[in-house]
Steps between C-alpha positions, in 0.01 A plus 500: 500500500530563869320705759179688434527474123501119526173515694342719232622289207207316347243682716180557313158633584208310360148623572281231653799298619555418867827590672646418839697804619741555787592857585765543770632783709858609444763350728244279676344798677196404706189700575245413232276330756477808720127574509500829309748377242321171427168681484644749250640217286162326494327829417732552201448141388126573498567813294684300236207259487255791464716652225489174303876450525449147629261264669629400839486127567680501833752702697698476818704774661806378688739715708752541214311403184160454342373215287228557243305277268357723228337467159598791279248734350540667161680811624868551579796265492567280802798711606287817474236347727758400760668840466167669564444288813849580628469874436153520653608314815832682541360756748376218725840331490673822605315477832671167577835602344505246218509529123410260223770301329561630149375187325244226565458132422224378273386155390254469214266213575452253219137459386485156666684606817259496796461828687400306812862402571613864475215617725589228749864615495394860569268390779763282671786751467460663845457160667814361338686814608367443855358850516178386667378201700340222299155574641513871419387683187748705297331838458683587177388205285215563263321331215357671196125497453495215248740279695319565828183353350652161423761489777286632785435154648875432522611839632183597689664515842815661356720268707725215391347154492713264717573266206652790307738573786602134537610474138675837506227698327 
């Protein structure tokens, strides 16, 4: 199988399971980090948390994609949840003349796979992309409530620790 159908093959939605998601704009269009657009995306992420669609572990909004670490709730299939996020944020994307790519990438974390490495990847993404100076905070990174409790000492300043930058994140 090729194309979008190959990405969907084997995709399953398991309540209570944690997924790492990447949702991109079509044709590499940039604009997601424009203030109003990123704020709208975060607002809709909060709505999906409030609706019980998922528990947000971490998220980062990049100019042309978003990364999410989510634990699924009991409602809706994974693709329905992502579809809801895309449809609810579509008006905000119109303002910056971008659209979502038709599909998305998902990785189901194994029960013994540490979420810390995924959160670290999300946190370091804008630094690796050289979008901000190493001593600046990326305004579009966020931790879920549960993760913020046990990761607060590490991410308290919301800036990259020099050792992380030296080893490439």
